[in-house]
C-alpha cells in the first residue's frame, strides 16, 4: 500500500480513480498500434507524468523501440516492438477471461469440437472449415503448378 497526502475530497477521488485505472505490468492492452503487454508503468526521464511501456505483439512498427530511450532501459522488448504511451492512449485493457474465451474458441475449432462446444456454433465452424479447405486446395494447386514450371524450366535448360 502507499500513502498519499491529499488535501481535498476531489483530489482524493482523482487519486483513487487514477490508481484504479492504471494498468499493471503483465496486463494485455489494446492500443492504436495493436495488442501488447504492459512492461513498464512509471515516470520517465524524457517527459512529465506517468508513462506506460508496451511490448507490442505481432508486427514491428517503424518508430518502435526496444524498451530504451536516450540510453536508459525501462523495459525489455524486441527491436521496434516497444512503445511508450500515456494512460489516455490505451483503448482498453483486455481481461484474462476474454483471452481465455478466445483461446477456448480456437481450441474448439482446431480440435474439431463443434457439437458440444460452449463457444463455437456449428454453422460458424463449418464456414471456417470450408474456408480452410479451400485455402489448402489453392495452396496444393499452386504447388503443383510450381513443380510443373520447375520441370519445364529444367527441360529448357537441358536443351540449351
PDB file of C-alpha atoms in Angstrom:
ATOM      1  CA  UNK A   1       0.000   0.000   0.000  1.00  0.00           C
ATOM      2  CA  UNK A   2       1.049   3.587  -0.435  1.00  0.00           C
ATOM      3  CA  UNK A   3       0.375   6.760   1.468  1.00  0.00           C
ATOM      4  CA  UNK A   4      -0.767   9.930  -0.251  1.00  0.00           C
ATOM      5  CA  UNK A   5      -1.083  13.334   1.353  1.00  0.00           C
ATOM      6  CA  UNK A   6      -4.325  14.606  -0.170  1.00  0.00           C
ATOM      7  CA  UNK A   7      -5.840  17.958   0.707  1.00  0.00           C
ATOM      8  CA  UNK A   8      -9.394  17.739  -0.669  1.00  0.00           C
ATOM      9  CA  UNK A   9     -12.060  15.118  -1.313  1.00  0.00           C
ATOM     10  CA  UNK A  10     -11.851  15.895  -5.030  1.00  0.00           C
ATOM     11  CA  UNK A  11      -8.081  15.248  -5.037  1.00  0.00           C
ATOM     12  CA  UNK A  12      -8.672  12.019  -3.107  1.00  0.00           C
ATOM     13  CA  UNK A  13     -11.262  10.843  -5.684  1.00  0.00           C
ATOM     14  CA  UNK A  14      -8.934  11.717  -8.569  1.00  0.00           C
ATOM     15  CA  UNK A  15      -6.017   9.861  -6.923  1.00  0.00           C
ATOM     16  CA  UNK A  16      -8.171   6.768  -6.331  1.00  0.00           C
ATOM     17  CA  UNK A  17      -9.505   6.759  -9.901  1.00  0.00           C
ATOM     18  CA  UNK A  18      -6.015   7.217 -11.354  1.00  0.00           C
ATOM     19  CA  UNK A  19      -4.734   4.289  -9.288  1.00  0.00           C
ATOM     20  CA  UNK A  20      -7.659   2.087 -10.306  1.00  0.00           C
ATOM     21  CA  UNK A  21      -7.309   2.918 -14.000  1.00  0.00           C
ATOM     22  CA  UNK A  22      -3.551   2.387 -14.267  1.00  0.00           C
ATOM     23  CA  UNK A  23      -2.694  -0.861 -15.976  1.00  0.00           C
ATOM     24  CA  UNK A  24      -0.314  -3.201 -14.189  1.00  0.00           C
ATOM     25  CA  UNK A  25       2.771  -4.900 -15.555  1.00  0.00           C
ATOM     26  CA  UNK A  26       1.654  -8.006 -17.417  1.00  0.00           C
ATOM     27  CA  UNK A  27      -1.760  -6.632 -18.429  1.00  0.00           C
ATOM     28  CA  UNK A  28      -2.708  -7.091 -22.078  1.00  0.00           C
ATOM     29  CA  UNK A  29      -3.815  -3.832 -23.669  1.00  0.00           C
ATOM     30  CA  UNK A  30      -5.272  -2.658 -26.932  1.00  0.00           C
ATOM     31  CA  UNK A  31      -3.621   0.483 -28.315  1.00  0.00           C
ATOM     32  CA  UNK A  32      -3.806   2.156 -31.721  1.00  0.00           C
ATOM     33  CA  UNK A  33      -0.708   0.233 -32.843  1.00  0.00           C
ATOM     34  CA  UNK A  34      -2.129  -3.192 -31.896  1.00  0.00           C
ATOM     35  CA  UNK A  35      -2.125  -5.586 -28.951  1.00  0.00           C
ATOM     36  CA  UNK A  36       0.647  -5.530 -26.403  1.00  0.00           C
ATOM     37  CA  UNK A  37       1.733  -6.401 -22.900  1.00  0.00           C
ATOM     38  CA  UNK A  38       2.385  -3.725 -20.295  1.00  0.00           C
ATOM     39  CA  UNK A  39       6.067  -3.989 -19.323  1.00  0.00           C
ATOM     40  CA  UNK A  40       6.577  -0.657 -17.530  1.00  0.00           C
ATOM     41  CA  UNK A  41       4.418   1.809 -15.587  1.00  0.00           C
ATOM     42  CA  UNK A  42       6.037   4.886 -14.120  1.00  0.00           C
ATOM     43  CA  UNK A  43       7.871   8.143 -14.584  1.00  0.00           C
ATOM     44  CA  UNK A  44      10.448   8.591 -17.323  1.00  0.00           C
ATOM     45  CA  UNK A  45      13.383  10.960 -17.771  1.00  0.00           C
ATOM     46  CA  UNK A  46      12.258  12.248 -21.164  1.00  0.00           C
ATOM     47  CA  UNK A  47       8.760  13.559 -20.323  1.00  0.00           C
ATOM     48  CA  UNK A  48       6.467  14.502 -17.464  1.00  0.00           C
ATOM     49  CA  UNK A  49       3.778  12.281 -15.997  1.00  0.00           C
ATOM     50  CA  UNK A  50       3.320   8.555 -15.847  1.00  0.00           C
ATOM     51  CA  UNK A  51       4.134   6.581 -18.962  1.00  0.00           C
ATOM     52  CA  UNK A  52       3.258   3.055 -19.954  1.00  0.00           C
ATOM     53  CA  UNK A  53       5.852   0.864 -21.671  1.00  0.00           C
ATOM     54  CA  UNK A  54       4.179  -1.577 -24.051  1.00  0.00           C
ATOM     55  CA  UNK A  55       5.738  -4.586 -25.750  1.00  0.00           C
ATOM     56  CA  UNK A  56       3.700  -4.973 -28.924  1.00  0.00           C
ATOM     57  CA  UNK A  57       2.889  -8.471 -30.111  1.00  0.00           C
ATOM     58  CA  UNK A  58       2.858  -9.156 -33.828  1.00  0.00           C
ATOM     59  CA  UNK A  59       4.428  -6.882 -36.417  1.00  0.00           C
ATOM     60  CA  UNK A  60       7.150  -4.397 -35.576  1.00  0.00           C
ATOM     61  CA  UNK A  61       6.496  -0.687 -36.028  1.00  0.00           C
ATOM     62  CA  UNK A  62       8.862   1.765 -37.725  1.00  0.00           C
ATOM     63  CA  UNK A  63       9.009   4.127 -34.751  1.00  0.00           C
ATOM     64  CA  UNK A  64       9.159   1.398 -32.100  1.00  0.00           C
ATOM     65  CA  UNK A  65      11.969   0.868 -29.629  1.00  0.00           C
ATOM     66  CA  UNK A  66      13.454  -1.953 -27.574  1.00  0.00           C
ATOM     67  CA  UNK A  67      12.289  -0.529 -24.236  1.00  0.00           C
ATOM     68  CA  UNK A  68      15.089   2.035 -24.029  1.00  0.00           C
ATOM     69  CA  UNK A  69      15.003   5.775 -24.578  1.00  0.00           C
ATOM     70  CA  UNK A  70      18.090   8.027 -24.714  1.00  0.00           C
ATOM     71  CA  UNK A  71      20.225   5.171 -23.407  1.00  0.00           C
ATOM     72  CA  UNK A  72      18.007   4.441 -20.383  1.00  0.00           C
ATOM     73  CA  UNK A  73      16.497   0.945 -20.271  1.00  0.00           C
ATOM     74  CA  UNK A  74      12.912   0.979 -18.933  1.00  0.00           C
ATOM     75  CA  UNK A  75      11.812  -2.498 -20.064  1.00  0.00           C
ATOM     76  CA  UNK A  76      12.769  -5.339 -22.415  1.00  0.00           C
ATOM     77  CA  UNK A  77      11.264  -5.634 -25.903  1.00  0.00           C
ATOM     78  CA  UNK A  78      12.348  -6.923 -29.288  1.00  0.00           C
ATOM     79  CA  UNK A  79      13.663  -4.202 -31.619  1.00  0.00           C
ATOM     80  CA  UNK A  80      10.833  -1.961 -32.900  1.00  0.00           C
ATOM     81  CA  UNK A  81       8.252  -3.752 -30.709  1.00  0.00           C
ATOM     82  CA  UNK A  82       8.480  -1.364 -27.736  1.00  0.00           C
ATOM     83  CA  UNK A  83       6.332   1.705 -27.311  1.00  0.00           C
ATOM     84  CA  UNK A  84       5.962   4.430 -24.680  1.00  0.00           C
ATOM     85  CA  UNK A  85       2.464   5.836 -24.318  1.00  0.00           C
ATOM     86  CA  UNK A  86       0.424   7.794 -21.816  1.00  0.00           C
ATOM     87  CA  UNK A  87      -2.552   6.307 -19.999  1.00  0.00           C
ATOM     88  CA  UNK A  88      -5.099   8.074 -22.228  1.00  0.00           C
ATOM     89  CA  UNK A  89      -3.705   6.272 -25.297  1.00  0.00           C
ATOM     90  CA  UNK A  90      -4.837   2.869 -24.043  1.00  0.00           C
ATOM     91  CA  UNK A  91      -8.029   1.935 -25.841  1.00  0.00           C
ATOM     92  CA  UNK A  92      -8.801  -0.787 -23.318  1.00  0.00           C
ATOM     93  CA  UNK A  93      -7.334  -3.445 -21.072  1.00  0.00           C
ATOM     94  CA  UNK A  94      -8.097  -6.985 -22.255  1.00  0.00           C
ATOM     95  CA  UNK A  95      -9.093  -9.185 -19.318  1.00  0.00           C
ATOM     96  CA  UNK A  96      -7.665 -12.648 -18.786  1.00  0.00           C
ATOM     97  CA  UNK A  97     -11.211 -14.018 -19.065  1.00  0.00           C
ATOM     98  CA  UNK A  98     -11.597 -12.534 -22.562  1.00  0.00           C
ATOM     99  CA  UNK A  99      -8.277 -14.011 -23.634  1.00  0.00           C
ATOM    100  CA  UNK A 100      -9.171 -17.423 -22.219  1.00  0.00           C
ATOM    101  CA  UNK A 101     -12.518 -17.398 -24.041  1.00  0.00           C
ATOM    102  CA  UNK A 102     -10.816 -16.656 -27.381  1.00  0.00           C
ATOM    103  CA  UNK A 103      -8.247 -19.412 -26.780  1.00  0.00           C
ATOM    104  CA  UNK A 104     -11.086 -21.840 -25.954  1.00  0.00           C
ATOM    105  CA  UNK A 105     -12.840 -20.919 -29.222  1.00  0.00           C
ATOM    106  CA  UNK A 106      -9.649 -21.510 -31.204  1.00  0.00           C
ATOM    107  CA  UNK A 107      -9.065 -24.794 -29.385  1.00  0.00           C
ATOM    108  CA  UNK A 108     -12.595 -25.976 -30.193  1.00  0.00           C
ATOM    109  CA  UNK A 109     -12.143 -25.047 -33.857  1.00  0.00           C
ATOM    110  CA  UNK A 110      -8.727 -26.690 -34.200  1.00  0.00           C
ATOM    111  CA  UNK A 111      -9.774 -29.866 -32.386  1.00  0.00           C
ATOM    112  CA  UNK A 112     -12.984 -30.152 -34.421  1.00  0.00           C
ATOM    113  CA  UNK A 113     -15.176 -29.926 -31.337  1.00  0.00           C
ATOM    114  CA  UNK A 114     -18.407 -28.389 -32.538  1.00  0.00           C
ATOM    115  CA  UNK A 115     -21.279 -30.449 -31.207  1.00  0.00           C
ATOM    116  CA  UNK A 116     -20.581 -29.912 -27.505  1.00  0.00           C
ATOM    117  CA  UNK A 117     -18.653 -26.681 -27.783  1.00  0.00           C
ATOM    118  CA  UNK A 118     -19.578 -23.948 -25.361  1.00  0.00           C
ATOM    119  CA  UNK A 119     -18.146 -21.333 -27.698  1.00  0.00           C
ATOM    120  CA  UNK A 120     -18.454 -22.263 -31.371  1.00  0.00           C
ATOM    121  CA  UNK A 121     -21.702 -22.526 -33.284  1.00  0.00           C
ATOM    122  CA  UNK A 122     -21.695 -25.475 -35.668  1.00  0.00           C
ATOM    123  CA  UNK A 123     -22.576 -23.307 -38.696  1.00  0.00           C
ATOM    124  CA  UNK A 124     -19.700 -20.901 -37.947  1.00  0.00           C
ATOM    125  CA  UNK A 125     -17.293 -23.815 -37.514  1.00  0.00           C
ATOM    126  CA  UNK A 126     -18.396 -25.335 -40.846  1.00  0.00           C
ATOM    127  CA  UNK A 127     -17.897 -21.955 -42.524  1.00  0.00           C
ATOM    128  CA  UNK A 128     -14.340 -21.659 -41.148  1.00  0.00           C
ATOM    129  CA  UNK A 129     -13.587 -25.301 -42.006  1.00  0.00           C
ATOM    130  CA  UNK A 130     -14.766 -24.833 -45.617  1.00  0.00           C
ATOM    131  CA  UNK A 131     -12.636 -21.685 -45.988  1.00  0.00           C
ATOM    132  CA  UNK A 132      -9.613 -23.548 -44.605  1.00  0.00           C
ATOM    133  CA  UNK A 133     -10.175 -26.447 -47.025  1.00  0.00           C
ATOM    134  CA  UNK A 134     -10.430 -24.018 -49.959  1.00  0.00           C
ATOM    135  CA  UNK A 135      -7.166 -22.364 -48.938  1.00  0.00           C
ATOM    136  CA  UNK A 136      -5.427 -25.740 -48.612  1.00  0.00           C
ATOM    137  CA  UNK A 137      -6.693 -26.764 -52.065  1.00  0.00           C
ATOM    138  CA  UNK A 138      -5.440 -23.492 -53.536  1.00  0.00           C
ATOM    139  CA  UNK A 139      -2.006 -23.974 -51.971  1.00  0.00           C
ATOM    140  CA  UNK A 140      -1.907 -27.561 -53.263  1.00  0.00           C
ATOM    141  CA  UNK A 141      -2.754 -26.409 -56.808  1.00  0.00           C
ATOM    142  CA  UNK A 142      -0.123 -23.678 -56.651  1.00  0.00           C
ATOM    143  CA  UNK A 143       2.498 -26.208 -55.523  1.00  0.00           C
ATOM    144  CA  UNK A 144       1.659 -28.484 -58.481  1.00  0.00           C
ATOM    145  CA  UNK A 145       1.924 -25.507 -60.838  1.00  0.00           C
ATOM    146  CA  UNK A 146       5.332 -24.596 -59.378  1.00  0.00           C
ATOM    147  CA  UNK A 147       6.539 -28.187 -59.764  1.00  0.00           C
ATOM    148  CA  UNK A 148       5.401 -28.296 -63.405  1.00  0.00           C
ATOM    149  CA  UNK A 149       7.042 -24.949 -64.172  1.00  0.00           C
ATOM    150  CA  UNK A 150      10.245 -26.107 -62.490  1.00  0.00           C
ATOM    151  CA  UNK A 151      10.279 -29.284 -64.639  1.00  0.00           C
ATOM    152  CA  UNK A 152       9.664 -27.261 -67.820  1.00  0.00           C
ATOM    153  CA  UNK A 153      12.435 -24.836 -66.860  1.00  0.00           C
ATOM    154  CA  UNK A 154      14.837 -27.720 -66.229  1.00  0.00           C
ATOM    155  CA  UNK A 155      13.914 -29.249 -69.613  1.00  0.00           C
ATOM    156  CA  UNK A 156      14.574 -25.935 -71.364  1.00  0.00           C
ATOM    157  CA  UNK A 157      17.912 -25.593 -69.574  1.00  0.00           C
ATOM    158  CA  UNK A 158      18.879 -29.100 -70.677  1.00  0.00           C
ATOM    159  CA  UNK A 159      18.154 -28.212 -74.331  1.00  0.00           C
ATOM    160  CA  UNK A 160      20.411 -25.150 -74.199  1.00  0.00           C
TER     161      UNK A 160
END
